[in-house]
Amino acid sequence: MVKEQTLKMNSSILDGRKVANQIQEELASEVNKLKNEGKKVPHLAAILVGDDGASQTYVNNKIKACKKVGFEYTLLQFPESISEEKLLANVDRINNDEDIDGLIVQLPLPDHVSAIKVTEHISPSKDVDGFTNENYGRITSKNPGLMPATPYGIQELLKRYNVEIKGKHCVIVGNSRTVGAPMSTIMAYHEYATVTVCHIHTENLPFYTQQADILIVATGQPGLIKADMIKPGAVVVDVGITRIAADNQRGYILKGDVEFEEVKPIVSFITPVPGGVGPMTIASLLLNTLKATKARY
Ligand code: GUN
């Protein structure tokens, strides 16, 4: 078992980078143990299609994390023009590769390829993003499969900061299949929160967000949540990360869905962007890869 540590609450930042590093240290010692016992070292494969800068950065960060903890990794890169058929054939190949324990296909995919079809083609036992229907359905099983990585990372982040969830009102803004929808199930079913799910069609959004003890925002709309939409003392988790063109060396800045500077003074905890949910998603991916490896051997 990966040893869990609890972080001291000495600031109002939910520091995803720090917790992710802690998890990576735990995983690195687990890998050493596996090696010493002559057992299988986890192996993650990543498929990247096209040359979108943000996707390249995310995949590079996932590979870097594998290197750091001692996992094996394989990166498969394909041009934007790859056919759906060829991509599915590569997913099949990895599904059947005994040495590979986990597979992610970085999203978004080009328009001529169905992301749902490709994702659903991944063997549920290797689906370390937790995107397949089987893993989604098993969230409410007594024996969950591979949990959706971002919601799982948020759950772990809140847990390691001892944020009280049971009985609290958790408002989620965003109903996506990868974040909002599974997050609502995890919070209600596993954590006993009282959950409200809002989204872009919600009328009078502030009415709901102002009632949130825990507010989780995953809309991809930078700066959507302002200070006057927050209940003082709330815990705020910002999943959004959007590149905004800027006159700096990189040519952009990263912005979350929450107006961080104006919201921070009135909340008890808040995740920064970057350095909040992003690193926790990667940590969850690694935890899932270890789980997938152990389940197969
Ligand atoms: N694109 C944006 N976030 C993710 C993620 O968590 N997994 C995959 N596969 N693609 C993404």
Short mmCIF file of C-alpha atoms and ligand atoms in Angstrom, two decimals, residues 55 58 62 104-108 129 131 149-150 281, ligand 1:
data_model
loop_
_atom_site.label_atom_id
_atom_site.label_comp_id
_atom_site.label_asym_id
_atom_site.label_seq_id
_atom_site.Cartn_x
_atom_site.Cartn_y
_atom_site.Cartn_z
CA SER A 55 -1.44 18.83 -25.15
CA TYR A 58 0.54 17.93 -20.55
CA LYS A 62 3.08 12.94 -17.53
CA ILE A 104 -3.83 7.32 -22.03
CA VAL A 105 -4.90 8.97 -25.28
CA GLN A 106 -4.42 12.70 -24.81
CA LEU A 107 -7.54 14.72 -25.62
CA PRO A 108 -8.69 16.62 -27.58
CA ASP A 129 -7.56 8.13 -17.07
CA PHE A 131 -12.61 7.49 -18.98
CA ALA A 149 -8.05 10.83 -12.69
CA THR A 150 -9.01 14.48 -12.16
CA THR A 281 -4.41 14.68 -12.07
N1 GUN B 1 -6.90 16.51 -21.96
C1 GUN B 1 -7.09 17.39 -20.95
N2 GUN B 1 -7.04 16.75 -19.77
C2 GUN B 1 -6.85 15.43 -20.04
C3 GUN B 1 -6.71 14.27 -19.22
O1 GUN B 1 -6.78 14.31 -17.99
N3 GUN B 1 -6.51 13.10 -19.90
C4 GUN B 1 -6.44 13.03 -21.24
N4 GUN B 1 -6.24 11.83 -21.80
N5 GUN B 1 -6.56 14.10 -22.03
C5 GUN B 1 -6.75 15.30 -21.43
#
